[in-house]
């Protein structure tokens, strides 16, 4: 009896191309190159405990955060490979203060924003970490791109997704129609379709937030969390708390099981006045996935993440993302309507 023929991620991308009659294959080729970078990073992450890549690199990034060696490695893997893929005009990375040019003569019609290894503070304790990416169509005319090709609303992304390096390595992404998950078979080196058309449960019983910052939150945010902890069997409360401290891992759990993740603005913490997460390569790509899987993503002012006009490469935004029912209730508390 032959094993069922697994659909590889490359096959899925090429098959999906037929959905877009005007597709030229450039986006497919871009994504397939990004997948090679993801497999390379996965190999590095999975042997992190064995080779000398754990610990700090001695450098700090634009966010003022200590750069872990694996951060550096992942950043360079993506930069070097994607600069020559022939389909990008410019890139931006959490690890780089300024835009990243592509190789001369290899300019293309898309731009790429990425967080090469999100959750990297968890690397040394073997907690799931991830790569997050966002692809836009360029708006400048030709040659090397610039910030304008990156500072575009999330609703206009042509593709977005993440790779999570956990108990298995999974790639989850969308090119606009549905959200699909692929699991890496390390013995073959291929990602196979394992989670077709992922739908985020409309309602959940899990909240995901760092309660160590409760004192910094607005009164409305605090009231919402208190509401989730009250007992009410009709609405499935109290909810359970689940917080890994690795955005990709927290988001992935909520995407599959349902849940609401919050990183609100710190009203009294001048170091993080609008929260910690970055719009271009964290909030926006995950909001793109959440909405296409039936979820929602807003700021604590009730703004739709995907409708925010970015003003800076490393702009931070408060983020409330997850199951549509739960984000709706949070929205009412945040607006003072509850
Ligand atoms: P805190 C990891 O550093 C990260 O950027 C996200 O992956 C994660 O959601 C967040 O920070 C955790 O931040 O302040 O709770 O440690």
Short mmCIF file of C-alpha atoms and ligand atoms in Angstrom, two decimals:
data_model
loop_
_atom_site.label_atom_id
_atom_site.label_comp_id
_atom_site.label_asym_id
_atom_site.label_seq_id
_atom_site.Cartn_x
_atom_site.Cartn_y
_atom_site.Cartn_z
CA UNK A 1 0.00 0.00 0.00
CA UNK A 2 1.61 3.26 -1.08
CA UNK A 3 1.78 6.07 1.48
CA UNK A 4 -0.51 9.03 0.51
CA UNK A 5 1.45 11.40 -1.70
CA UNK A 6 2.32 14.36 0.55
CA UNK A 7 1.75 17.77 -1.01
CA UNK A 8 5.01 19.70 -0.70
CA UNK A 9 4.90 23.42 0.00
CA UNK A 10 6.46 24.10 -3.39
CA UNK A 11 3.74 22.04 -5.11
CA UNK A 12 1.08 23.91 -3.09
CA UNK A 13 2.54 27.30 -4.06
CA UNK A 14 2.70 26.39 -7.75
CA UNK A 15 -0.82 24.93 -7.69
CA UNK A 16 -2.11 28.08 -5.93
CA UNK A 17 -0.54 30.19 -8.66
CA UNK A 18 -3.32 29.05 -11.00
CA UNK A 19 -5.83 30.85 -8.72
CA UNK A 20 -4.26 34.16 -9.78
CA UNK A 21 -4.68 34.43 -13.57
CA UNK A 22 -2.20 37.32 -13.76
CA UNK A 23 0.43 35.44 -11.74
CA UNK A 24 3.84 35.47 -13.40
CA UNK A 25 5.45 33.03 -10.97
CA UNK A 26 7.63 35.72 -9.38
CA UNK A 27 5.90 35.52 -5.98
CA UNK A 28 6.03 31.72 -6.10
CA UNK A 29 9.74 31.83 -6.83
CA UNK A 30 10.29 34.36 -4.02
CA UNK A 31 8.48 32.16 -1.51
CA UNK A 32 10.35 29.05 -2.62
CA UNK A 33 13.65 30.86 -2.02
CA UNK A 34 12.42 31.98 1.42
CA UNK A 35 11.62 28.35 2.20
CA UNK A 36 15.23 27.38 1.49
CA UNK A 37 16.33 30.07 3.97
CA UNK A 38 13.82 28.70 6.51
CA UNK A 39 15.18 25.16 6.18
CA UNK A 40 18.72 26.48 6.66
CA UNK A 41 17.70 28.37 9.80
CA UNK A 42 15.84 25.31 11.09
CA UNK A 43 19.01 23.24 10.76
CA UNK A 44 20.95 25.87 12.73
CA UNK A 45 18.27 26.19 15.43
CA UNK A 46 17.91 22.44 15.85
CA UNK A 47 21.62 21.96 16.51
CA UNK A 48 21.94 25.13 18.61
CA UNK A 49 22.61 23.11 21.74
CA UNK A 50 25.46 21.27 20.05
CA UNK A 51 27.42 23.91 18.21
CA UNK A 52 28.75 27.13 19.65
CA UNK A 53 25.80 29.32 18.57
CA UNK A 54 24.11 29.76 21.92
CA UNK A 55 24.45 32.90 23.93
CA UNK A 56 25.12 36.50 23.03
CA UNK A 57 26.96 37.80 20.00
CA UNK A 58 28.19 40.80 21.97
CA UNK A 59 26.19 43.14 19.69
CA UNK A 60 22.96 45.08 20.26
CA UNK A 61 20.30 45.80 17.58
CA UNK A 62 18.35 48.95 16.75
CA UNK A 63 15.88 48.02 19.47
CA UNK A 64 18.72 48.16 22.00
CA UNK A 65 18.30 44.42 22.59
CA UNK A 66 21.20 42.00 23.01
CA UNK A 67 21.66 40.18 19.68
CA UNK A 68 21.91 36.43 20.17
CA UNK A 69 24.28 34.57 17.84
CA UNK A 70 21.39 32.71 16.23
CA UNK A 71 19.68 36.06 15.58
CA UNK A 72 22.73 37.06 13.58
CA UNK A 73 22.92 33.76 11.75
CA UNK A 74 19.23 33.78 10.83
CA UNK A 75 19.39 37.41 9.73
CA UNK A 76 22.37 36.76 7.47
CA UNK A 77 20.85 33.59 5.99
CA UNK A 78 17.74 35.46 4.90
CA UNK A 79 19.57 38.61 3.76
CA UNK A 80 22.15 36.79 1.62
CA UNK A 81 19.68 34.42 -0.02
CA UNK A 82 16.87 36.88 -0.64
CA UNK A 83 19.14 39.71 -1.88
CA UNK A 84 19.84 37.57 -4.96
CA UNK A 85 16.41 35.95 -5.46
CA UNK A 86 15.66 38.44 -8.26
CA UNK A 87 12.16 39.32 -7.02
CA UNK A 88 12.86 41.94 -4.31
CA UNK A 89 13.75 45.61 -4.56
CA UNK A 90 14.40 46.22 -0.84
CA UNK A 91 14.21 44.51 2.58
CA UNK A 92 13.97 45.46 6.23
CA UNK A 93 14.85 43.31 9.23
CA UNK A 94 14.36 43.67 12.98
CA UNK A 95 18.13 43.31 13.22
CA UNK A 96 19.00 46.18 10.86
CA UNK A 97 18.52 49.89 11.54
CA UNK A 98 18.19 50.84 7.88
CA UNK A 99 16.72 49.30 4.73
CA UNK A 100 18.67 46.40 3.24
CA UNK A 101 19.47 46.75 -0.50
CA UNK A 102 19.24 43.79 -2.86
CA UNK A 103 22.06 42.66 -5.17
CA UNK A 104 22.64 44.98 -8.14
CA UNK A 105 21.00 43.58 -11.25
CA UNK A 106 18.72 41.35 -9.16
CA UNK A 107 15.99 43.91 -8.43
CA UNK A 108 12.38 42.71 -8.55
CA UNK A 109 8.84 43.88 -7.91
CA UNK A 110 8.34 42.98 -4.25
CA UNK A 111 9.64 44.12 -0.85
CA UNK A 112 10.28 41.92 2.20
CA UNK A 113 10.04 42.76 5.91
CA UNK A 114 11.13 40.09 8.36
CA UNK A 115 11.92 39.27 11.94
CA UNK A 116 14.62 36.65 11.45
CA UNK A 117 14.29 34.99 14.84
CA UNK A 118 11.47 36.27 17.00
CA UNK A 119 11.44 35.22 20.64
CA UNK A 120 15.21 34.86 20.56
CA UNK A 121 15.45 35.47 24.32
CA UNK A 122 14.06 31.91 24.58
CA UNK A 123 16.78 30.33 22.44
CA UNK A 124 18.94 29.11 25.31
CA UNK A 125 16.03 27.43 27.13
CA UNK A 126 14.75 25.51 24.10
CA UNK A 127 11.41 27.28 23.85
CA UNK A 128 9.82 27.57 20.38
CA UNK A 129 11.01 30.59 18.37
CA UNK A 130 10.15 31.77 14.89
CA UNK A 131 10.78 33.73 11.72
CA UNK A 132 8.04 36.14 10.61
CA UNK A 133 7.80 37.59 7.09
CA UNK A 134 5.69 40.05 5.13
CA UNK A 135 5.72 40.66 1.36
CA UNK A 136 4.44 43.79 -0.38
CA UNK A 137 4.32 44.82 -4.03
CA UNK A 138 6.80 47.70 -4.63
CA UNK A 139 5.46 51.18 -5.38
CA UNK A 140 8.69 52.80 -6.63
CA UNK A 141 9.32 52.45 -10.35
CA UNK A 142 12.50 50.40 -10.74
CA UNK A 143 16.01 49.54 -9.60
CA UNK A 144 16.79 49.55 -5.88
CA UNK A 145 13.73 50.20 -3.73
CA UNK A 146 13.48 52.34 -0.61
CA UNK A 147 11.38 52.80 2.55
CA UNK A 148 8.33 53.70 0.47
CA UNK A 149 8.21 50.12 -0.79
CA UNK A 150 7.97 48.92 2.82
CA UNK A 151 5.82 51.54 4.59
CA UNK A 152 2.56 50.16 3.14
CA UNK A 153 -0.65 49.21 4.99
CA UNK A 154 -0.88 45.57 6.06
CA UNK A 155 -4.13 45.14 4.14
CA UNK A 156 -2.06 45.38 0.94
CA UNK A 157 0.33 42.51 1.75
CA UNK A 158 0.58 39.95 -1.06
CA UNK A 159 1.89 37.25 1.29
CA UNK A 160 2.69 36.86 4.98
CA UNK A 161 3.58 34.05 7.32
CA UNK A 162 5.94 32.53 9.82
CA UNK A 163 8.14 29.52 10.40
CA UNK A 164 7.99 28.14 13.95
CA UNK A 165 10.98 26.15 15.20
CA UNK A 166 9.41 24.00 17.89
CA UNK A 167 8.76 20.31 18.56
CA UNK A 168 8.56 20.25 14.79
CA UNK A 169 9.36 22.98 12.28
CA UNK A 170 6.22 24.34 10.67
CA UNK A 171 5.64 26.99 8.02
CA UNK A 172 2.29 28.80 8.12
CA UNK A 173 1.48 31.40 5.46
CA UNK A 174 -1.15 32.94 3.24
CA UNK A 175 -1.02 34.53 -0.20
CA UNK A 176 -4.50 35.92 0.33
CA UNK A 177 -6.72 32.85 -0.05
CA UNK A 178 -6.75 30.87 3.20
CA UNK A 179 -4.01 30.06 5.71
CA UNK A 180 -2.12 26.80 5.26
CA UNK A 181 0.37 24.96 7.49
CA UNK A 182 3.27 22.78 6.38
CA UNK A 183 5.40 20.53 8.57
CA UNK A 184 9.06 19.86 7.82
CA UNK A 185 10.09 16.23 7.43
CA UNK A 186 13.77 16.61 8.38
CA UNK A 187 14.61 13.17 6.99
CA UNK A 188 13.55 14.38 3.53
CA UNK A 189 14.14 18.13 3.92
CA UNK A 190 10.66 18.92 2.61
CA UNK A 191 7.72 20.83 4.07
CA UNK A 192 4.48 18.82 3.59
CA UNK A 193 0.93 20.19 3.80
CA UNK A 194 -0.25 19.18 7.28
CA UNK A 195 -2.82 21.92 8.14
CA UNK A 196 -4.85 22.88 5.05
CA UNK A 197 -7.10 25.96 5.32
CA UNK A 198 -6.56 26.70 9.02
CA UNK A 199 -9.54 28.41 10.71
CA UNK A 200 -9.04 30.19 14.04
CA UNK A 201 -11.82 29.13 16.48
CA UNK A 202 -14.25 32.07 16.85
CA UNK A 203 -14.26 31.86 20.62
CA UNK A 204 -11.66 30.52 22.99
CA UNK A 205 -10.94 29.97 26.66
CA UNK A 206 -7.35 31.19 26.66
CA UNK A 207 -5.79 34.61 27.16
CA UNK A 208 -2.14 35.29 26.50
CA UNK A 209 -0.56 38.37 28.12
CA UNK A 210 2.42 39.23 30.32
CA UNK A 211 0.64 40.03 33.59
CA UNK A 212 3.87 41.34 35.04
CA UNK A 213 2.99 44.65 33.36
CA UNK A 214 -0.54 44.92 34.78
CA UNK A 215 0.40 48.12 36.62
CA UNK A 216 1.30 49.81 33.30
CA UNK A 217 -2.00 49.00 31.51
CA UNK A 218 -4.95 51.33 31.08
CA UNK A 219 -7.95 50.86 33.40
CA UNK A 220 -9.96 49.40 30.50
CA UNK A 221 -7.36 46.72 29.77
CA UNK A 222 -7.20 45.78 33.44
CA UNK A 223 -11.01 45.55 33.59
CA UNK A 224 -11.01 43.28 30.52
CA UNK A 225 -8.52 40.88 32.11
CA UNK A 226 -10.52 40.89 35.37
CA UNK A 227 -13.63 40.04 33.32
CA UNK A 228 -11.88 37.01 31.77
CA UNK A 229 -11.00 35.76 35.27
CA UNK A 230 -14.56 35.97 36.64
CA UNK A 231 -16.63 32.79 36.81
CA UNK A 232 -19.46 32.55 34.29
CA UNK A 233 -20.17 29.12 32.84
CA UNK A 234 -22.39 30.65 30.12
CA UNK A 235 -19.38 32.38 28.57
CA UNK A 236 -16.84 29.73 29.53
CA UNK A 237 -15.10 31.93 32.09
CA UNK A 238 -12.71 31.95 33.87
CA UNK A 239 -10.34 31.70 30.92
CA UNK A 240 -6.96 30.03 31.36
CA UNK A 241 -3.72 31.96 31.01
CA UNK A 242 -1.15 30.78 28.49
CA UNK A 243 1.95 32.95 27.89
CA UNK A 244 5.17 31.64 26.34
CA UNK A 245 6.84 35.00 25.75
CA UNK A 246 7.59 34.04 22.16
CA UNK A 247 5.11 35.79 19.85
CA UNK A 248 5.15 33.16 17.09
CA UNK A 249 4.55 30.35 19.61
CA UNK A 250 1.78 32.26 21.41
CA UNK A 251 0.13 33.20 18.09
CA UNK A 252 0.43 29.69 16.62
CA UNK A 253 -1.29 28.15 19.65
CA UNK A 254 -4.14 30.65 19.37
CA UNK A 255 -4.43 30.11 15.60
CA UNK A 256 -4.91 26.38 16.10
CA UNK A 257 -6.78 26.21 19.43
CA UNK A 258 -8.29 29.69 19.66
CA UNK A 259 -7.24 32.41 22.07
CA UNK A 260 -6.58 36.10 22.51
CA UNK A 261 -3.07 37.57 22.74
CA UNK A 262 -2.52 41.05 24.13
CA UNK A 263 0.52 43.30 24.23
CA UNK A 264 -1.13 46.60 25.22
CA UNK A 265 0.51 49.99 25.41
CA UNK A 266 2.33 50.67 28.68
CA UNK A 267 0.57 53.83 29.81
CA UNK A 268 3.08 54.50 32.59
CA UNK A 269 6.22 52.92 31.18
CA UNK A 270 8.07 55.58 29.15
CA UNK A 271 10.40 52.87 27.82
CA UNK A 272 7.48 51.20 25.98
CA UNK A 273 4.78 53.88 25.48
CA UNK A 274 3.05 51.96 22.71
CA UNK A 275 3.96 48.44 23.73
CA UNK A 276 6.83 46.38 22.38
CA UNK A 277 5.80 44.69 19.15
CA UNK A 278 6.74 46.05 15.75
CA UNK A 279 4.15 46.78 13.08
CA UNK A 280 5.91 45.89 9.83
CA UNK A 281 7.34 42.47 10.65
CA UNK A 282 5.34 41.26 13.66
CA UNK A 283 1.83 42.74 14.06
CA UNK A 284 1.01 43.26 10.38
CA UNK A 285 1.90 39.78 9.00
CA UNK A 286 0.22 38.02 11.94
CA UNK A 287 -2.86 40.24 11.55
CA UNK A 288 -2.96 39.28 7.84
CA UNK A 289 -2.99 35.60 8.83
CA UNK A 290 -5.47 36.09 11.70
CA UNK A 291 -8.03 37.82 9.46
CA UNK A 292 -7.70 35.21 6.70
CA UNK A 293 -8.22 32.48 9.27
CA UNK A 294 -11.37 34.18 10.61
CA UNK A 295 -9.77 36.07 13.52
CA UNK A 296 -9.13 39.78 14.17
CA UNK A 297 -6.28 42.10 15.13
CA UNK A 298 -6.64 45.60 16.62
CA UNK A 299 -4.73 48.12 18.70
CA UNK A 300 -5.92 49.05 22.18
CA UNK A 301 -7.48 52.12 20.53
CA UNK A 302 -9.64 49.76 18.48
CA UNK A 303 -7.78 50.46 15.20
CA UNK A 304 -7.58 47.60 12.69
CA UNK A 305 -3.86 46.68 12.55
CA UNK A 306 -4.07 46.14 8.78
CA UNK A 307 -5.37 49.68 8.19
CA UNK A 308 -2.53 51.49 10.02
CA UNK A 309 -0.35 53.53 7.66
CA UNK A 310 3.23 52.68 8.75
CA UNK A 311 5.47 55.69 9.46
CA UNK A 312 8.73 53.99 10.38
CA UNK A 313 10.49 50.68 9.70
CA UNK A 314 10.60 49.75 13.39
CA UNK A 315 7.39 51.42 14.50
CA UNK A 316 5.80 49.73 17.50
CA UNK A 317 2.07 49.21 18.00
CA UNK A 318 -0.10 47.82 20.78
CA UNK A 319 -1.47 44.46 19.62
CA UNK A 320 -4.64 42.57 20.49
CA UNK A 321 -5.03 39.57 18.17
CA UNK A 322 -6.95 36.31 18.13
CA UNK A 323 -10.40 34.75 18.06
CA UNK A 324 -12.97 37.12 16.58
CA UNK A 325 -15.50 36.83 19.45
CA UNK A 326 -12.83 37.50 22.07
CA UNK A 327 -11.29 40.44 20.23
CA UNK A 328 -14.81 41.85 19.89
CA UNK A 329 -15.39 41.68 23.67
CA UNK A 330 -11.96 43.20 24.33
CA UNK A 331 -12.82 45.99 21.87
CA UNK A 332 -15.97 46.84 23.87
CA UNK A 333 -13.98 47.06 27.14
CA UNK A 334 -11.27 49.14 25.46
CA UNK A 335 -13.92 51.55 24.16
CA UNK A 336 -15.37 51.86 27.66
CA UNK A 337 -18.63 50.26 26.45
CA UNK A 338 -18.48 47.53 29.12
P1 LIG B 1 7.79 40.33 27.19
C1 LIG B 1 10.28 38.35 22.13
O1 LIG B 1 11.36 39.14 22.58
C2 LIG B 1 9.14 39.29 21.82
O2 LIG B 1 9.51 40.25 20.89
C3 LIG B 1 7.94 38.48 21.33
O3 LIG B 1 8.32 37.30 20.71
C4 LIG B 1 7.15 38.21 22.58
O4 LIG B 1 5.75 38.12 22.36
C5 LIG B 1 7.46 39.44 23.44
O5 LIG B 1 8.72 39.95 23.01
C6 LIG B 1 7.53 39.09 24.90
O6 LIG B 1 7.76 40.31 25.58
O7 LIG B 1 7.85 41.81 27.52
O8 LIG B 1 6.49 39.69 27.67
O9 LIG B 1 9.00 39.55 27.59
#
